[in-house]
Amino acid sequence: EDQVTQSPEALRLQEGESSSLNCSYTVSGLRGLFWYRQDPGKGPEFLFTLYSAGEEKEKERLKATLTKKESFLHITAPKPEDSATYLCAVQAIGAGSYQLTFGKGTKLSVIP
Amino acid sequence: DTGVSQDPRHKITKRGQNVTFRCDPISEHNRLYWYRQTLGQGPEFLTYFQNEAQLEKSRLLSDRFSAERPKGSFSTLEIQRTEQGDSAMYLCASSQRHSPLHFGNGTRLTVT
């Protein structure tokens, strides 16, 4: 069974204080790993897809990386508007490969 | 691209009543998904449509749940004889092949 574990559950940062969120995963064969951002009362908003170990993607202050066992979402010099819950999900190769298995998320709070 | 639209945004119902939610996907997307999210958890897969065909249902989807996608356009999710445990955010997402899922802002169901 595919599993995704995110840590920490919650993270408070001062504005400008860089940090990383972790996503550890277990999957029989990885088709893709996805990062989403979710604001309260809203649906998840797509950020990145990573397909193979060593791959990196960047968008503004966010950078996602992937190894064979985990992914990191690095946040550089965060701003208060980066406050949200960040969700990690995996898609497996094979039967049921259209399903995403999500972690519980990391709730990020950036304090001015 | 107007995004994935879900209606209603909020629904309060009494235990035992039936409810129906609607999802309008992004127009050119032929794949449609329903997920359920409870407080503090990541979204959980419920069911998947490719065009009008329902290709997969999670074991989370009890007999009280039914989903349809007539003519491969909008989709409805019906819950019969609602229970308090059905209280959650019901998320719809759509995609094209090899593209990430785009989520709507969900329907929040409260069963009293």
mmCIF file with all atom_site columns, C-alpha atoms in Angstrom, chain B residues 10-101:
data_model
loop_
_atom_site.group_PDB
_atom_site.id
_atom_site.type_symbol
_atom_site.label_atom_id
_atom_site.label_alt_id
_atom_site.label_comp_id
_atom_site.label_asym_id
_atom_site.label_entity_id
_atom_site.label_seq_id
_atom_site.pdbx_PDB_ins_code
_atom_site.Cartn_x
_atom_site.Cartn_y
_atom_site.Cartn_z
_atom_site.occupancy
_atom_site.B_iso_or_equiv
_atom_site.pdbx_formal_charge
_atom_site.auth_seq_id
_atom_site.auth_comp_id
_atom_site.auth_asym_id
_atom_site.auth_atom_id
_atom_site.pdbx_PDB_model_num
ATOM 1  C CA . HIS B 1 10  ? -21.684 24.431 1.727   1.00 0.00 ? 10  HIS B CA 1
ATOM 2  C CA . LYS B 1 11  ? -24.433 21.965 2.588   1.00 0.00 ? 11  LYS B CA 1
ATOM 3  C CA . ILE B 1 12  ? -25.974 21.303 5.976   1.00 0.00 ? 12  ILE B CA 1
ATOM 4  C CA . THR B 1 13  ? -28.274 18.312 6.187   1.00 0.00 ? 13  THR B CA 1
ATOM 5  C CA . LYS B 1 14  ? -29.889 16.150 8.806   1.00 0.00 ? 14  LYS B CA 1
ATOM 6  C CA . ARG B 1 15  ? -28.837 12.571 9.330   1.00 0.00 ? 15  ARG B CA 1
ATOM 7  C CA . GLY B 1 16  ? -30.728 10.243 7.031   1.00 0.00 ? 16  GLY B CA 1
ATOM 8  C CA . GLN B 1 17  ? -31.307 12.767 4.257   1.00 0.00 ? 17  GLN B CA 1
ATOM 9  C CA . ASN B 1 18  ? -29.944 12.429 0.737   1.00 0.00 ? 18  ASN B CA 1
ATOM 10 C CA . VAL B 1 19  ? -27.615 15.042 -0.745  1.00 0.00 ? 19  VAL B CA 1
ATOM 11 C CA . THR B 1 20  ? -26.234 15.640 -4.238  1.00 0.00 ? 20  THR B CA 1
ATOM 12 C CA . PHE B 1 21  ? -23.196 17.662 -5.245  1.00 0.00 ? 21  PHE B CA 1
ATOM 13 C CA . ARG B 1 22  ? -22.267 18.896 -8.695  1.00 0.00 ? 22  ARG B CA 1
ATOM 14 C CA . CYS B 1 23  ? -18.864 19.348 -10.333 1.00 0.00 ? 23  CYS B CA 1
ATOM 15 C CA . ASP B 1 24  ? -18.119 21.140 -13.597 1.00 0.00 ? 24  ASP B CA 1
ATOM 16 C CA . PRO B 1 25  ? -14.579 20.296 -14.740 1.00 0.00 ? 25  PRO B CA 1
ATOM 17 C CA . ILE B 1 26  ? -12.266 22.373 -16.904 1.00 0.00 ? 26  ILE B CA 1
ATOM 18 C CA . SER B 1 27  ? -13.859 22.088 -20.328 1.00 0.00 ? 27  SER B CA 1
ATOM 19 C CA . GLU B 1 28  ? -11.072 20.312 -22.214 1.00 0.00 ? 28  GLU B CA 1
ATOM 20 C CA . HIS B 1 29  ? -10.339 17.820 -19.408 1.00 0.00 ? 29  HIS B CA 1
ATOM 21 C CA . ASN B 1 30  ? -11.641 14.304 -20.017 1.00 0.00 ? 30  ASN B CA 1
ATOM 22 C CA . ARG B 1 31  ? -10.635 12.914 -16.603 1.00 0.00 ? 31  ARG B CA 1
ATOM 23 C CA . LEU B 1 32  ? -12.613 13.684 -13.463 1.00 0.00 ? 32  LEU B CA 1
ATOM 24 C CA . TYR B 1 33  ? -11.994 12.646 -9.875  1.00 0.00 ? 33  TYR B CA 1
ATOM 25 C CA . TRP B 1 34  ? -13.794 12.890 -6.546  1.00 0.00 ? 34  TRP B CA 1
ATOM 26 C CA . TYR B 1 35  ? -11.867 13.079 -3.286  1.00 0.00 ? 35  TYR B CA 1
ATOM 27 C CA . ARG B 1 36  ? -12.951 13.507 0.322   1.00 0.00 ? 36  ARG B CA 1
ATOM 28 C CA . GLN B 1 37  ? -11.009 15.493 2.916   1.00 0.00 ? 37  GLN B CA 1
ATOM 29 C CA . THR B 1 38  ? -11.614 15.620 6.664   1.00 0.00 ? 38  THR B CA 1
ATOM 30 C CA . LEU B 1 39  ? -10.078 18.115 9.062   1.00 0.00 ? 39  LEU B CA 1
ATOM 31 C CA . GLY B 1 40  ? -6.334  17.671 9.472   1.00 0.00 ? 40  GLY B CA 1
ATOM 32 C CA . GLN B 1 41  ? -6.111  14.993 6.782   1.00 0.00 ? 41  GLN B CA 1
ATOM 33 C CA . GLY B 1 42  ? -5.065  14.955 3.168   1.00 0.00 ? 42  GLY B CA 1
ATOM 34 C CA . PRO B 1 43  ? -7.615  14.275 0.434   1.00 0.00 ? 43  PRO B CA 1
ATOM 35 C CA . GLU B 1 44  ? -8.663  10.626 0.013   1.00 0.00 ? 44  GLU B CA 1
ATOM 36 C CA . PHE B 1 45  ? -9.550  9.207  -3.390  1.00 0.00 ? 45  PHE B CA 1
ATOM 37 C CA . LEU B 1 46  ? -13.189 8.233  -3.950  1.00 0.00 ? 46  LEU B CA 1
ATOM 38 C CA . THR B 1 47  ? -13.750 7.648  -7.645  1.00 0.00 ? 47  THR B CA 1
ATOM 39 C CA . TYR B 1 48  ? -12.454 8.365  -11.151 1.00 0.00 ? 48  TYR B CA 1
ATOM 40 C CA . PHE B 1 49  ? -14.096 8.946  -14.524 1.00 0.00 ? 49  PHE B CA 1
ATOM 41 C CA . GLN B 1 50  ? -12.532 8.945  -17.951 1.00 0.00 ? 50  GLN B CA 1
ATOM 42 C CA . ASN B 1 51  ? -15.078 10.653 -20.173 1.00 0.00 ? 51  ASN B CA 1
ATOM 43 C CA . GLU B 1 52  ? -18.407 9.133  -19.081 1.00 0.00 ? 52  GLU B CA 1
ATOM 44 C CA . ALA B 1 53  ? -16.963 5.826  -17.857 1.00 0.00 ? 53  ALA B CA 1
ATOM 45 C CA . GLN B 1 54  ? -16.452 5.314  -14.137 1.00 0.00 ? 54  GLN B CA 1
ATOM 46 C CA . LEU B 1 55  ? -13.220 3.321  -14.132 1.00 0.00 ? 55  LEU B CA 1
ATOM 47 C CA . GLU B 1 56  ? -12.407 3.053  -10.458 1.00 0.00 ? 56  GLU B CA 1
ATOM 48 C CA . LYS B 1 57  ? -14.119 3.305  -7.091  1.00 0.00 ? 57  LYS B CA 1
ATOM 49 C CA . SER B 1 58  ? -12.356 3.303  -3.748  1.00 0.00 ? 58  SER B CA 1
ATOM 50 C CA . ARG B 1 59  ? -13.447 0.887  -1.071  1.00 0.00 ? 59  ARG B CA 1
ATOM 51 C CA . LEU B 1 60  ? -14.140 4.075  0.929   1.00 0.00 ? 60  LEU B CA 1
ATOM 52 C CA . LEU B 1 61  ? -17.108 4.588  -1.377  1.00 0.00 ? 61  LEU B CA 1
ATOM 53 C CA . SER B 1 62  ? -19.881 2.668  0.369   1.00 0.00 ? 62  SER B CA 1
ATOM 54 C CA . ASP B 1 63  ? -23.105 1.583  -1.299  1.00 0.00 ? 63  ASP B CA 1
ATOM 55 C CA . ARG B 1 64  ? -24.688 4.824  -0.101  1.00 0.00 ? 64  ARG B CA 1
ATOM 56 C CA . PHE B 1 65  ? -22.438 6.788  -2.446  1.00 0.00 ? 65  PHE B CA 1
ATOM 57 C CA . SER B 1 66  ? -23.005 7.017  -6.178  1.00 0.00 ? 66  SER B CA 1
ATOM 58 C CA . ALA B 1 67  ? -21.377 9.159  -8.811  1.00 0.00 ? 67  ALA B CA 1
ATOM 59 C CA . GLU B 1 68  ? -22.298 9.828  -12.405 1.00 0.00 ? 68  GLU B CA 1
ATOM 60 C CA . ARG B 1 69  ? -20.850 11.727 -15.320 1.00 0.00 ? 69  ARG B CA 1
ATOM 61 C CA . PRO B 1 70  ? -23.427 11.771 -18.093 1.00 0.00 ? 70  PRO B CA 1
ATOM 62 C CA . LYS B 1 71  ? -22.058 12.570 -21.530 1.00 0.00 ? 71  LYS B CA 1
ATOM 63 C CA . GLY B 1 72  ? -18.599 13.037 -20.071 1.00 0.00 ? 72  GLY B CA 1
ATOM 64 C CA . SER B 1 73  ? -19.235 16.591 -18.972 1.00 0.00 ? 73  SER B CA 1
ATOM 65 C CA . PHE B 1 74  ? -20.312 17.568 -15.456 1.00 0.00 ? 74  PHE B CA 1
ATOM 66 C CA . SER B 1 75  ? -20.442 15.031 -12.646 1.00 0.00 ? 75  SER B CA 1
ATOM 67 C CA . THR B 1 76  ? -22.691 14.487 -9.645  1.00 0.00 ? 76  THR B CA 1
ATOM 68 C CA . LEU B 1 77  ? -21.933 12.758 -6.360  1.00 0.00 ? 77  LEU B CA 1
ATOM 69 C CA . GLU B 1 78  ? -24.932 11.576 -4.360  1.00 0.00 ? 78  GLU B CA 1
ATOM 70 C CA . ILE B 1 79  ? -24.893 10.394 -0.773  1.00 0.00 ? 79  ILE B CA 1
ATOM 71 C CA . GLN B 1 80  ? -27.977 8.542  0.404   1.00 0.00 ? 80  GLN B CA 1
ATOM 72 C CA . ARG B 1 81  ? -29.073 8.228  4.039   1.00 0.00 ? 81  ARG B CA 1
ATOM 73 C CA . THR B 1 82  ? -26.317 10.533 5.268   1.00 0.00 ? 82  THR B CA 1
ATOM 74 C CA . GLU B 1 83  ? -24.471 9.742  8.483   1.00 0.00 ? 83  GLU B CA 1
ATOM 75 C CA . GLN B 1 84  ? -22.491 12.065 10.765  1.00 0.00 ? 84  GLN B CA 1
ATOM 76 C CA . GLY B 1 85  ? -19.313 10.374 9.575   1.00 0.00 ? 85  GLY B CA 1
ATOM 77 C CA . ASP B 1 86  ? -20.004 11.680 6.082   1.00 0.00 ? 86  ASP B CA 1
ATOM 78 C CA . SER B 1 87  ? -19.247 15.226 7.258   1.00 0.00 ? 87  SER B CA 1
ATOM 79 C CA . ALA B 1 88  ? -16.236 16.338 5.220   1.00 0.00 ? 88  ALA B CA 1
ATOM 80 C CA . MET B 1 89  ? -15.078 18.479 2.320   1.00 0.00 ? 89  MET B CA 1
ATOM 81 C CA . TYR B 1 90  ? -15.857 16.796 -0.997  1.00 0.00 ? 90  TYR B CA 1
ATOM 82 C CA . LEU B 1 91  ? -13.355 17.828 -3.642  1.00 0.00 ? 91  LEU B CA 1
ATOM 83 C CA . CYS B 1 92  ? -13.637 17.414 -7.389  1.00 0.00 ? 92  CYS B CA 1
ATOM 84 C CA . ALA B 1 93  ? -10.620 17.532 -9.687  1.00 0.00 ? 93  ALA B CA 1
ATOM 85 C CA . SER B 1 94  ? -10.079 17.245 -13.409 1.00 0.00 ? 94  SER B CA 1
ATOM 86 C CA . SER B 1 95  ? -7.132  16.632 -15.696 1.00 0.00 ? 95  SER B CA 1
ATOM 87 C CA . GLN B 1 96  ? -5.999  15.647 -19.122 1.00 0.00 ? 96  GLN B CA 1
ATOM 88 C CA . ARG B 1 97  ? -3.753  12.656 -19.693 1.00 0.00 ? 97  ARG B CA 1
ATOM 89 C CA . HIS B 1 98  ? -0.256  13.227 -18.273 1.00 0.00 ? 98  HIS B CA 1
ATOM 90 C CA . SER B 1 99  ? -1.258  16.503 -16.660 1.00 0.00 ? 99  SER B CA 1
ATOM 91 C CA . PRO B 1 100 ? -1.632  17.299 -12.954 1.00 0.00 ? 100 PRO B CA 1
ATOM 92 C CA . LEU B 1 101 ? -4.982  17.321 -11.210 1.00 0.00 ? 101 LEU B CA 1
#
